[in-house]
Coordinates of C-alpha atoms in Angstrom, one line a residue:
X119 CA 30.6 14.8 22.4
X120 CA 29.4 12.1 24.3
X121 CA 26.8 14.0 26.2
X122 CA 25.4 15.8 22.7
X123 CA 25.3 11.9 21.7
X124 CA 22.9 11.1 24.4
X125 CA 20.9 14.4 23.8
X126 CA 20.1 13.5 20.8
X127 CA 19.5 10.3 21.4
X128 CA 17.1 10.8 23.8
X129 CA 15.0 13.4 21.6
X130 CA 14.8 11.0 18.8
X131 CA 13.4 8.4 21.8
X132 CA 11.1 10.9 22.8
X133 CA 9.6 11.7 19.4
X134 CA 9.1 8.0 18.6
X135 CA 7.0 7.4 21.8
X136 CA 4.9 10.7 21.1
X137 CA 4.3 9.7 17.4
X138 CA 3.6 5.8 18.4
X139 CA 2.0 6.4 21.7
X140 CA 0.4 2.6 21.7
X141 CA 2.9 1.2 19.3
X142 CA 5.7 1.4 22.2
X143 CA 3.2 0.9 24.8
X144 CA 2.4 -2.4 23.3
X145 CA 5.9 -3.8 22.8
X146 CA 6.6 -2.7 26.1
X147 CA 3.6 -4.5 28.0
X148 CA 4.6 -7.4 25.6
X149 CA 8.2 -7.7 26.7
X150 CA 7.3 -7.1 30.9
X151 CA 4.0 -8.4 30.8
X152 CA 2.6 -5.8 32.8
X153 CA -0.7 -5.9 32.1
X154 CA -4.3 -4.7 33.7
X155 CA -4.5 -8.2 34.7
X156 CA -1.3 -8.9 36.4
X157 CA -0.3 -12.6 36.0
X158 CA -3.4 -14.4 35.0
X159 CA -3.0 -17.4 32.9
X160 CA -3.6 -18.8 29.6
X161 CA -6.2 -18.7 28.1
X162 CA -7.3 -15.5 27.6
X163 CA -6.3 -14.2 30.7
X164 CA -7.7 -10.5 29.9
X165 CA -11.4 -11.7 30.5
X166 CA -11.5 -11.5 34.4
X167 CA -10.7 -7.8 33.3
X168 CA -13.1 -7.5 30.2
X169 CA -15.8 -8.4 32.6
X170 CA -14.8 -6.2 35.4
X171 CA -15.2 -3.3 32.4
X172 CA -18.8 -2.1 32.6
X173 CA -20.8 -3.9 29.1
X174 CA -24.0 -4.6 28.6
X175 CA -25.7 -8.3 28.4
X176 CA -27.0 -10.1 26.0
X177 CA -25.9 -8.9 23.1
X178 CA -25.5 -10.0 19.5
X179 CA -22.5 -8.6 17.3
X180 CA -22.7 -7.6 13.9
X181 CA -19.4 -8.9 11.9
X182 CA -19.2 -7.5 8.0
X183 CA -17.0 -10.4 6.3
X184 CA -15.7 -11.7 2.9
X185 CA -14.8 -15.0 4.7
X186 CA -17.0 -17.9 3.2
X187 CA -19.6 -19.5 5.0
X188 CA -17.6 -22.8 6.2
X189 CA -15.1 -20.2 8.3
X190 CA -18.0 -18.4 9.7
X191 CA -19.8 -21.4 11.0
X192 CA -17.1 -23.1 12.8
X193 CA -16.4 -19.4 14.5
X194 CA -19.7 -18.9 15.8
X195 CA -19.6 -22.6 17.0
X196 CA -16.5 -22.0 18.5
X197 CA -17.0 -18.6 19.8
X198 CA -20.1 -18.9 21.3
X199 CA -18.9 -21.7 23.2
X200 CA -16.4 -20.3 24.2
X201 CA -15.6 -19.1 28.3
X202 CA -15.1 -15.0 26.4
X203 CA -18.9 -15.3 25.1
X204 CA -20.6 -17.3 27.8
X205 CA -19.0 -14.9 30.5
X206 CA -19.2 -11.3 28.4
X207 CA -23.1 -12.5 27.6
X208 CA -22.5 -12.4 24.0
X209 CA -25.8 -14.6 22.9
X210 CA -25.1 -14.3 19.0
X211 CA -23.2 -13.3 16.1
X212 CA -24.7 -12.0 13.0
X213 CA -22.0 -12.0 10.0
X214 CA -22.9 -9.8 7.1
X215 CA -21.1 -11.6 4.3
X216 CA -20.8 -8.5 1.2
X217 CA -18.9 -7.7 -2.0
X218 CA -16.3 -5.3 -1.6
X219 CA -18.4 -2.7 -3.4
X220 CA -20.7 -3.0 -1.1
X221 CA -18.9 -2.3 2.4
X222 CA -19.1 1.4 2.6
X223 CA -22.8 1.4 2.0
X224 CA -23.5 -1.4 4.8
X225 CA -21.7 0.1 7.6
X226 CA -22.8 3.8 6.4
X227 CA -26.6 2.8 6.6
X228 CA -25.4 0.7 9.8
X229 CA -24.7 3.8 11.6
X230 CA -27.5 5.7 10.2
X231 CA -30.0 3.4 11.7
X232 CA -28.1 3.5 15.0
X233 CA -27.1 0.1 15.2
X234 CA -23.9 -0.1 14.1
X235 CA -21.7 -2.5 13.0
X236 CA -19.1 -3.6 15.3
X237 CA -16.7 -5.6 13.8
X238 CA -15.0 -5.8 9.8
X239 CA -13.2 -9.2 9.5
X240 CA -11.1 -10.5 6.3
X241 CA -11.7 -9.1 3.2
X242 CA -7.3 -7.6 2.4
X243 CA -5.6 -4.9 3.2
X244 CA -6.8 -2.7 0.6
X245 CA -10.6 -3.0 1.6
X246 CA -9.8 -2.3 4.9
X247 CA -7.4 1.0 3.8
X248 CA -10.0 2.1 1.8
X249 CA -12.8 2.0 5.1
X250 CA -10.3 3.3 6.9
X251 CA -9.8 6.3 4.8
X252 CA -13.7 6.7 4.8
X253 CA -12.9 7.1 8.8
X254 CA -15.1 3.9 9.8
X255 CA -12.3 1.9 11.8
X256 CA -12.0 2.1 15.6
X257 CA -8.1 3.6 16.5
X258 CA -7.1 0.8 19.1
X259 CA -6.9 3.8 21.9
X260 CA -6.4 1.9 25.4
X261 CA -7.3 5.3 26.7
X262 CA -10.3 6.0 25.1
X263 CA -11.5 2.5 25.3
X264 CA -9.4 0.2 28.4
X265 CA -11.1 -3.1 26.7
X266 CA -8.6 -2.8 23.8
X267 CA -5.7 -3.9 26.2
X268 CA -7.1 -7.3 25.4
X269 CA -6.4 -6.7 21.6
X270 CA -2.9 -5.2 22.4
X271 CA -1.8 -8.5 24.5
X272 CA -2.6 -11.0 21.7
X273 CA -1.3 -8.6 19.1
X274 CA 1.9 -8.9 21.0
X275 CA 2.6 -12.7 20.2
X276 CA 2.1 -11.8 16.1
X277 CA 5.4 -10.9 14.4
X278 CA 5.5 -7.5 13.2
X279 CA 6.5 -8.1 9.4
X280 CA 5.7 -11.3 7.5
X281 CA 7.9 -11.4 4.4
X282 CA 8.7 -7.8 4.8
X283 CA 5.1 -6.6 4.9
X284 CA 3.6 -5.3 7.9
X285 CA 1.0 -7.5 10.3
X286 CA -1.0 -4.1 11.2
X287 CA -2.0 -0.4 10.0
X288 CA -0.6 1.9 12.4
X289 CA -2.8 5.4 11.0
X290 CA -1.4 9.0 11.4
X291 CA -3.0 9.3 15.0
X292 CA -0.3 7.2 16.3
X293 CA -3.0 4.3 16.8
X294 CA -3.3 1.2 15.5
X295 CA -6.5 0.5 13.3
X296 CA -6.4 -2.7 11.8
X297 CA -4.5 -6.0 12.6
X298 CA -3.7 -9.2 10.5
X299 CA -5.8 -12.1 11.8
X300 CA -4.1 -14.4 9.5
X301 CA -1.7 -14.5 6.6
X302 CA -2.5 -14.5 2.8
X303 CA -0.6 -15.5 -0.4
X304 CA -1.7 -15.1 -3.7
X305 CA -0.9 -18.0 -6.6
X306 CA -2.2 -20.8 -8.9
X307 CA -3.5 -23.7 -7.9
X308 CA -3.0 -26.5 -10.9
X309 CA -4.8 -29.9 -11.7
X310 CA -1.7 -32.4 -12.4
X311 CA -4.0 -34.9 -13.8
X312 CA -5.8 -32.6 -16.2
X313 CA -2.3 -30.8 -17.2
X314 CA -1.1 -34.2 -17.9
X315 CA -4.4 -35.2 -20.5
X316 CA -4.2 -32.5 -22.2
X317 CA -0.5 -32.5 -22.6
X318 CA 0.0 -28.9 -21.3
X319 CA 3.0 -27.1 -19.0
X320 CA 2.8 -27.0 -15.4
X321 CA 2.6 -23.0 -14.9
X322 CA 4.7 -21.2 -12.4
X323 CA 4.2 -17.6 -13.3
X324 CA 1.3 -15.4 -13.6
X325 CA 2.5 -14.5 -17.5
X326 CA 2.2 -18.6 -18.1
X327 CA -1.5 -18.6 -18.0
X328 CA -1.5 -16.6 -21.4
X329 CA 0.4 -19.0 -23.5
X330 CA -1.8 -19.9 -26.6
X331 CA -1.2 -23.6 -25.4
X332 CA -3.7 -23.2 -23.1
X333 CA -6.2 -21.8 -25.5
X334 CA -6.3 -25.0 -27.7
X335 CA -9.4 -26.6 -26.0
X336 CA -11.1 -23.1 -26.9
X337 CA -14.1 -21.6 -26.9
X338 CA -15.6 -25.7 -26.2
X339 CA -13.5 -26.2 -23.1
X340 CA -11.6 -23.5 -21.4
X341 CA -8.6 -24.9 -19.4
X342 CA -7.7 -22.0 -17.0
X343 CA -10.4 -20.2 -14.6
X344 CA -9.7 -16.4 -12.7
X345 CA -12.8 -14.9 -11.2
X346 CA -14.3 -11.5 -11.8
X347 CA -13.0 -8.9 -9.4
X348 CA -16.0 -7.5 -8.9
X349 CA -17.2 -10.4 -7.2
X350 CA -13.3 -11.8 -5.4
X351 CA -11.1 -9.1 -3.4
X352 CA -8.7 -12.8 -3.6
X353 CA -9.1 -12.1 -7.3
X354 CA -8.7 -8.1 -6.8
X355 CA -5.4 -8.9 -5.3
X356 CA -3.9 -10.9 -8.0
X357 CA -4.5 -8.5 -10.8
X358 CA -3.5 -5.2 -8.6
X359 CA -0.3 -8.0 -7.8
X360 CA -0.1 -8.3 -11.6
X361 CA 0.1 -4.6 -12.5
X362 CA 2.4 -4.0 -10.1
X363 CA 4.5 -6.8 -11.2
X364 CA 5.3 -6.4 -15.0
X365 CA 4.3 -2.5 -15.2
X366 CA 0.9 -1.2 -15.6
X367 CA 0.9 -1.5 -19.3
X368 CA 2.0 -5.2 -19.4
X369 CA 0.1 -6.0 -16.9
X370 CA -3.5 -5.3 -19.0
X371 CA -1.5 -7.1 -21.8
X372 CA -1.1 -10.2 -19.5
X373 CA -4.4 -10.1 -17.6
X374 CA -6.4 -9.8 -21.0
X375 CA -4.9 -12.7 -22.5
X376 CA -5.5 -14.4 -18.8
X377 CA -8.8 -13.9 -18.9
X378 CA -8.8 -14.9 -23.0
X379 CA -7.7 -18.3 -22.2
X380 CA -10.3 -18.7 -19.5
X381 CA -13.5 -19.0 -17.7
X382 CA -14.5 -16.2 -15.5
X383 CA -15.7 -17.2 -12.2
X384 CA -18.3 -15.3 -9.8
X385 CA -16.4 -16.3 -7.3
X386 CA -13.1 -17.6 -6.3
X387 CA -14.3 -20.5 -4.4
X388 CA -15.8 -21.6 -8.1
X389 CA -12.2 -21.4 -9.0
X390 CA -10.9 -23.5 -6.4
X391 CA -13.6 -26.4 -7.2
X392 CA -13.1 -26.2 -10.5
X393 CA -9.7 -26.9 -10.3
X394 CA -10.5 -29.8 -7.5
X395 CA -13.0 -31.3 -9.6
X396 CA -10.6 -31.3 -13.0
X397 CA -13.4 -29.0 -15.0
X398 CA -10.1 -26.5 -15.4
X399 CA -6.2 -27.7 -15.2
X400 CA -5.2 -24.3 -13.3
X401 CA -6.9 -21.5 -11.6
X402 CA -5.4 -18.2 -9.8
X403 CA -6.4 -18.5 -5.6
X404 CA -5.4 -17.3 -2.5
X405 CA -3.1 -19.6 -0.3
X406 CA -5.7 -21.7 1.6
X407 CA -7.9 -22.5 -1.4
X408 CA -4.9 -23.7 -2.4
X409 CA -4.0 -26.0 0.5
X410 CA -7.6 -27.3 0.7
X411 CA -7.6 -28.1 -3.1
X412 CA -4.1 -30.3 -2.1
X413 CA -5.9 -31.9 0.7
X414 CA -9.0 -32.8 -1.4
X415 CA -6.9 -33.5 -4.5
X416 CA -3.7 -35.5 -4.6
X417 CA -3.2 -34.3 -7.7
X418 CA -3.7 -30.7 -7.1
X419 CA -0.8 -28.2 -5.9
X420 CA -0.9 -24.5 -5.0
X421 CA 2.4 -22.7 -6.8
X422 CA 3.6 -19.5 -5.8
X423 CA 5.2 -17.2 -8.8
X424 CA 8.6 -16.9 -7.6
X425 CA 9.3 -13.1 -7.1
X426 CA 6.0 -12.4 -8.6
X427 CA 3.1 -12.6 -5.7
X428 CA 3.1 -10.8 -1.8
X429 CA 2.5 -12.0 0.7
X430 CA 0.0 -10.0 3.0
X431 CA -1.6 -9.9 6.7
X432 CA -5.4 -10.2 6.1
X433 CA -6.9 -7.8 8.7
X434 CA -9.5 -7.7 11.5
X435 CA -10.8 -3.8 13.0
X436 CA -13.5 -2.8 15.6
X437 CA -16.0 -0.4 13.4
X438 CA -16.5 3.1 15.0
X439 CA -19.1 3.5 16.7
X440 CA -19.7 0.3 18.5
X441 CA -22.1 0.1 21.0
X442 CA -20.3 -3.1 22.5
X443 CA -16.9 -2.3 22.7
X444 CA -16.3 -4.4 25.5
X445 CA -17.5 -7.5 23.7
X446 CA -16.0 -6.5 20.4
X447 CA -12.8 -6.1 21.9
X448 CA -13.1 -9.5 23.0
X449 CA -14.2 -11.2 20.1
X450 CA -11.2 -9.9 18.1
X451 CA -8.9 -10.7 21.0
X452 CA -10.6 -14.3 20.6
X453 CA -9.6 -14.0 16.9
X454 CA -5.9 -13.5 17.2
X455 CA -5.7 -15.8 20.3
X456 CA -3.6 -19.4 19.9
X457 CA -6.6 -20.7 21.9
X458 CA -9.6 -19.5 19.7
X459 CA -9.6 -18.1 16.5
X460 CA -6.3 -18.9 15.4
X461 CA -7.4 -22.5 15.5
X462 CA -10.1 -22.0 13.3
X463 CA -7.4 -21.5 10.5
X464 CA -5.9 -25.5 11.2
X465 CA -9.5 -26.8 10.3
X466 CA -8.9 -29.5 7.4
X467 CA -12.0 -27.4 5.9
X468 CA -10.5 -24.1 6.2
X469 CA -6.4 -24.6 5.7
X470 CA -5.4 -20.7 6.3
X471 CA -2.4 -19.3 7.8
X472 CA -2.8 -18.8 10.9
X473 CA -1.0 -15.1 12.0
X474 CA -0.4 -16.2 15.4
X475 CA 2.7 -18.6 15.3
X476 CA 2.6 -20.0 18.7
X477 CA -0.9 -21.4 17.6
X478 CA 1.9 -24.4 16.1
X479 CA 2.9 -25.5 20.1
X480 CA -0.8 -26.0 20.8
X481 CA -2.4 -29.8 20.2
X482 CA -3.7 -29.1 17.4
X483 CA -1.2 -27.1 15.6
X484 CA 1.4 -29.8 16.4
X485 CA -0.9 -32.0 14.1
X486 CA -0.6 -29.5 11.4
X487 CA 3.1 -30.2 10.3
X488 CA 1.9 -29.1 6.8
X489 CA 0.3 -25.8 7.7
X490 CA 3.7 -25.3 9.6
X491 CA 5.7 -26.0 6.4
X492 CA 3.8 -23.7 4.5
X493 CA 3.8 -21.0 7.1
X494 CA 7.9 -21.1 7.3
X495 CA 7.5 -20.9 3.3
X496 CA 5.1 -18.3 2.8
X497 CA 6.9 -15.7 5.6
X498 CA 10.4 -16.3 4.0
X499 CA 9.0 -15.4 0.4
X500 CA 10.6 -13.1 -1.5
X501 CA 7.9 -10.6 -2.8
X502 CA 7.7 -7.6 -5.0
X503 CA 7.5 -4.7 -3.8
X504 CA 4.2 -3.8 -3.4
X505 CA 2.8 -0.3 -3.1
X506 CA -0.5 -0.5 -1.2
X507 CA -1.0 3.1 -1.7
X508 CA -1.2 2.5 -5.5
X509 CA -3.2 -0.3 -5.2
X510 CA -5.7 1.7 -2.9
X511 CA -6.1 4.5 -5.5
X512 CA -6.9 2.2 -8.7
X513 CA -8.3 -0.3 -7.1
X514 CA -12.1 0.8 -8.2
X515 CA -11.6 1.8 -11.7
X516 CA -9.1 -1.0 -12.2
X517 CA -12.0 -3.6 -11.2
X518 CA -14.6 -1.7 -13.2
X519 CA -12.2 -1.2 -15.7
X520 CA -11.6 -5.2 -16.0
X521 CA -15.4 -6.1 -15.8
X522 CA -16.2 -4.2 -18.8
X523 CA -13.5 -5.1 -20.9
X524 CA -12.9 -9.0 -20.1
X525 CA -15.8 -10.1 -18.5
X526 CA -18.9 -8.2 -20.2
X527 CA -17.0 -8.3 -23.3
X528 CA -15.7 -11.8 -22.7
X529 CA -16.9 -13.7 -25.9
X530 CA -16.3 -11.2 -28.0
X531 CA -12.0 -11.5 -26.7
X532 CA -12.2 -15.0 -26.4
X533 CA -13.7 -15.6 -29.9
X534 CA -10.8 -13.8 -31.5
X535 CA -7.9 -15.4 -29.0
X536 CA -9.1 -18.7 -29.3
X537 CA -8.8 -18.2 -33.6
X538 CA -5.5 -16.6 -33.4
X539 CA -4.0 -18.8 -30.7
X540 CA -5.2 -21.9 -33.2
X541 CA -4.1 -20.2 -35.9
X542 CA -0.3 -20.2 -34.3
X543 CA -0.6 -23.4 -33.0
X544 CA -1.4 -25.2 -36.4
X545 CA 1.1 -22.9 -38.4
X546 CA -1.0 -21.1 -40.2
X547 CA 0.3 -17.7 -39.4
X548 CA 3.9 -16.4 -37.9
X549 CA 5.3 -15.7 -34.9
X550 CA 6.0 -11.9 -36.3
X551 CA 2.3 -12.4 -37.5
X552 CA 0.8 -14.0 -34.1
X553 CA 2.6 -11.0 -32.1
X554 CA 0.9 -8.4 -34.2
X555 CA -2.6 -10.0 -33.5
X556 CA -1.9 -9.9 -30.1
X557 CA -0.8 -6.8 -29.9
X558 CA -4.1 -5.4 -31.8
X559 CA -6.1 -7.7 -29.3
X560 CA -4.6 -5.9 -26.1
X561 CA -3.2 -2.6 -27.1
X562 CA -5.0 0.1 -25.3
X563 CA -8.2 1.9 -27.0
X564 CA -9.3 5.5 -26.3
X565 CA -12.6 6.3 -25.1
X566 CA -14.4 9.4 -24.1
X567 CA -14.0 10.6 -20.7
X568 CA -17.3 11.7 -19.2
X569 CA -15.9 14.3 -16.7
X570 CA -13.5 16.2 -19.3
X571 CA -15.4 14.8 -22.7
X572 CA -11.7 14.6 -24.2
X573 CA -10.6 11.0 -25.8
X574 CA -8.4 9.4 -23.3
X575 CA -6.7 5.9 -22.3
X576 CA -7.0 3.7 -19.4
X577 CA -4.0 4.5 -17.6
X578 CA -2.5 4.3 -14.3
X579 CA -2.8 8.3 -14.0
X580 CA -6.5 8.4 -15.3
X581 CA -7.3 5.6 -13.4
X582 CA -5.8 7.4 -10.5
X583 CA -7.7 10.6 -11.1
X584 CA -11.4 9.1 -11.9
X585 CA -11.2 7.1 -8.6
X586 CA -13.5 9.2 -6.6
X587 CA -15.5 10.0 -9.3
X588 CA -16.5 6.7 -10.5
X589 CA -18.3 6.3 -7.6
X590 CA -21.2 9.0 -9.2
X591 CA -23.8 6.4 -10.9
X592 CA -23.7 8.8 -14.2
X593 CA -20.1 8.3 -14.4
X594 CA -19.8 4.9 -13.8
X595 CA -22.6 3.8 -16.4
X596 CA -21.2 6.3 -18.7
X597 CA -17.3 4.5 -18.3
X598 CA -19.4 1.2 -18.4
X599 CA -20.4 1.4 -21.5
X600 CA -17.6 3.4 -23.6
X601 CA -15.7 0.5 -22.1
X602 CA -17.3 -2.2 -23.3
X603 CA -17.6 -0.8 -26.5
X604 CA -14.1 0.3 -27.2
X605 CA -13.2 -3.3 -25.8
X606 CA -15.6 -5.0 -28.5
X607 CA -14.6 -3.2 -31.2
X608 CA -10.8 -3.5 -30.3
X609 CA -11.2 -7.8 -30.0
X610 CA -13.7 -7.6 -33.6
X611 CA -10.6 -5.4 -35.2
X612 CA -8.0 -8.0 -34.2
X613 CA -10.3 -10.9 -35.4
X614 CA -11.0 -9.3 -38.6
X615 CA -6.8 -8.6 -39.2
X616 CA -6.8 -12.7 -38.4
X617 CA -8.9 -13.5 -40.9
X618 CA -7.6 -11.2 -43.8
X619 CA -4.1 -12.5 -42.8
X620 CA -5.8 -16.1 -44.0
X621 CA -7.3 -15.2 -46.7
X622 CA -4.4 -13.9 -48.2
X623 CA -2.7 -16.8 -47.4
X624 CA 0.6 -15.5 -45.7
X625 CA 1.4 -18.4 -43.6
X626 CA 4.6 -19.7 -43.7
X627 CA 5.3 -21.6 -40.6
X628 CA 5.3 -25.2 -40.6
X629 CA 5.7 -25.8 -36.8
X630 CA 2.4 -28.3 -35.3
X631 CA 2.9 -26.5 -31.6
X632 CA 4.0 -23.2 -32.1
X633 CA 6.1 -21.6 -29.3
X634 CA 6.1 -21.8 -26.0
X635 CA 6.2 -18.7 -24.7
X636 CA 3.9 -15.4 -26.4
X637 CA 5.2 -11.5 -26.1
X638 CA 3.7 -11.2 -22.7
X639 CA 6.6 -13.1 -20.9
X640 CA 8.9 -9.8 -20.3
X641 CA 10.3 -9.8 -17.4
X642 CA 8.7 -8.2 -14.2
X643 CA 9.2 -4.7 -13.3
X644 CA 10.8 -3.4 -10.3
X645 CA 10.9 0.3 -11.4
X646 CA 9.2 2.9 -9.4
X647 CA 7.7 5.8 -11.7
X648 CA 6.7 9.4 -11.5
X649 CA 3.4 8.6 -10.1
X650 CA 4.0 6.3 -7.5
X651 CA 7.1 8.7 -6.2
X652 CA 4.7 11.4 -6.2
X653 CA 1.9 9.0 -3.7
X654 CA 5.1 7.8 -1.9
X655 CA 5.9 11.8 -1.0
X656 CA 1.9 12.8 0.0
X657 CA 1.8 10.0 2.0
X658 CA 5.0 10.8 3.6
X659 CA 4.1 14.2 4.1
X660 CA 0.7 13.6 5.7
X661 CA 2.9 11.2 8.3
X662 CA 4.8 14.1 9.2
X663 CA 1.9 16.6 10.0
X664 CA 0.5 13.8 12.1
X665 CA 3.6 13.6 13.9
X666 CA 3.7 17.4 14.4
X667 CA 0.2 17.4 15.6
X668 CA 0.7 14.8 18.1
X669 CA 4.5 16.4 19.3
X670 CA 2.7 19.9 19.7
X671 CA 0.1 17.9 22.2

């Protein structure tokens, strides 16, 4: 018995360390240190080796980014100061800062031209899923490529899981692809002082924003801001977080009634400086707008939705294709190091998360007791349950889907929330009344599909299905605009009902507040349907042909 024990034992060993080849490799050289470079010392002790490695000289790297402009100055300061670009003649980096949307043409045309790319840093998980699905990212293959043992060793200090999410991408080659260079949150960042003069609720969920409280100040002064996802993959995040939360069909409900109550951003640093300079009293961000809003703002705070957000590695890859994989490999190295990029996070200008936790026993970090405190909180968050898969195969039409209906169509819906939310506020109409309105302004329209020509809704299956096809410009212009239409006419309708409710003068509530709370506060959903079971098993399946592939190698 004991000997069939070990048998099997040592078969299920043996197929882990053929189907993660440079997963085990990795924790292995992590835990005896046996590295290319024996026992060199901190820091970066892989550079002797990196230079040893042939490479060429001076050479500038191309770095497509969604960081903002303050990060990516203080890295190429830093950087290019440093010993790993002085002594592995890297004379320059050029960062491509683009939209989401844009990415896949970039680093296609890139490659075309024969220069490409060499490095994709920050931008979420789901941006760098969906390159990586295109085939663009570099599999961190030591074999292939003896540089990336410098990306392997830092790796090793970053904790595999943050709040039960996973710091890297391992693909179905058995190779890593991407890696967190620091550590995201998702939440609302409020304005005490502005809360307090307009005499409004401290928010602390994402279904808060859409109380008609907030829409008192309306259309004259909107008191919430969210930015168009088109233009924020930050922004992206919280509405794909959103969806997931409360249920698809909630979800719309909540994020049209979010974006009714207020002013649409093109970006979500606009957000953030709204909410610092008091134009707004609350505005969804990421983590570290939210910590650099505090240190700006006494009176601002950064709120996480308690068993409502993620919590989410924020990744850095080598592009395919490289021509300086020597130098590349350094630069991300540098990234994830305690002594280099990870200290670019501390900056009072930058406040991130830094993914790298021993970066907190350097000088610097030690200063940084509140980055610390928000690290410990942020990586011991409870989360939902989020389903990156999902997320991946919506993600397009969900942001298309939002910037016809609540951004182009924007006045129209705030026109009409603004009336009724007024309406219920001054008593003029019911709560059974007010919920009707609401559910005429958000209830979903049908519109003609352009691939089928049948009349269909936006939901999570179509939007599942049309997600490689929007990509076609006649198919995209053609959703555009049935979108924006349908939208119009749905917010006109809802005004309309509003005003013949008036007119017939069917108000019987006397109340000068109205309630707190509007039918969008149902509880979040933890439920997994038909759909995402169906993505859970593909995925699974694919897993296990890469697995067989690599075991019959």
């Amino acid at each position: 018995m004991v000997r069939l024990l070990r048998s099997a034992l040592a078969l299920v060993l043996l197929a882990l360390l053929l189907a993660s080849p440079l997963l085990v490799a990795t924790h292995a050289k992590a835990a005896t240190q046996q590295w290319p470079w024996g026992n060199a010392k901190e820091p970066f002790p892989w550079l002797s080796y990196l230079k040893s490695l042939p490479h060429k000289e001076g050479v500038t790297l191309v770095i497509i980014t969604r960081h903002e402009s303050t990060i990516l100055e203080k890295t190429r300061e830093k950087f290019l100061n440093s010993p790993v670009a002085k002594e592995l003649g890297i004379k320059n980096i050029q960062f491509v800062q683009a939209g989401p949307e844009q990415w896949e043409t970039y680093i296609k045309k890139s490659i075309e031209r024969g220069r490409p790319i060499d490095v994709a840093w920050g931008g979420g998980p789901t941006l760098f899923n969906y390159i990586d699905s295109l085939g663009y990212l570099e599999p961190i293959n030591v074999k292939a490529q003896p540089a990336y043992w410098a990306i392997l060793y830092e790796m090793s200090k970053i904790p595999k899981t943050i709040a039960g999410v996973p710091t890297y991408k391992n693909g179905t080659d058995g190779y890593i692809h991407w890696i967190g260079a620091a550590i995201s949150s998702f939440g609302i960042t409020v304005n005490h002082k502005v809360l307090k003069q307009y005499n409004l609720p401290t928010p602390e969920t994402w279904a808060d924003l859409t109380k008609p409280i907030y829409a008192k100040e309306l259309p004259a002064t909107p008191l919430i801001g969210i930015a168009d996802p088109t233009m924020s993959t930050s922004n992206t995040r919280m509405y794909e977080i959103v969806l997931q939360a409360y249920g698809w069909d909630q979800g719309w409900k909540i994020l049209t009634l979010m974006a009714a109550n207020a002013k649409i951003y093109d970006s979500s640093s606009g957000v953030r400086d709204a909410v610092i300079l008091g134009d707004i009293a609350a505005g969804i961000t990421i983590d570290f707008y939210g910590y650099t809003a505090m240190h700006q703002n006494p009176d601002c705070e950064y709120i996480l939705p308690k068993g409502l957000t993620i919590v989410n590695a924020d990744p850095i890859a080598i592009i395919k294709g490289t021509r300086y994989p020597v130098q590349a490999a350094a630069f991300v190295a540098w990234v994830l190091s305690e002594y280099g990029g990870q200290q670019i996070w501390l900056d009072p200008d930058v406040n991130r998360l830094p993914i790298n936790p021993s970066v907190f026993n350097t000088t610097l970090g030690k200063e940084r007791k509140d980055l610390l405190q928000a690290y410990k909180t942020a990586t011991t968050t409870k989360g939902i349950p989020f389903n990156e898969t999902l997320a991946s195969y919506t993600e397009r039409p969900m942001q298309f889907y939002f910037k016809a209906t609540l951004v182009n169509a924007h006045d129209d819906l705030q026109r009409a929330w603004a009336a009724i939310a007024k309406a219920y506020l001054q008593g003029k109409i019911t709560k059974d009344q007010f919920n009707k309105l609401v559910n005429l302004l958000t209830q979903p329209f049908k519109f003609k599909d352009p691939v089928t020509g049948q009349m269909v809704t936006f939901t999570k299956e179509y939007a599942i299905k049309i997600n490689k096809k929007i990509s076609n410009p006649s198919i995209y212009q053609a959703l555009m605009s049935e979108w924006e239409d349908g939208a119009r006419h749905r917010y006109q309708n809802a005004y309309q009902a509003l005003q013949q409710i008036l007119q017939g003068g069917q108000a019987t509530s006397t109340s000068g507040t109205g309630p707190s709370t509007t039918t969008t506060q149902g509880k979040a959903k933890g439920g997994t349907s038909t759909t995402e079971i169906a993505i859970a098993i593909i995925v699974i399946i694919i897993i296990i042909a890469g697995a067989a592939v690599v075991l019959r190698k």
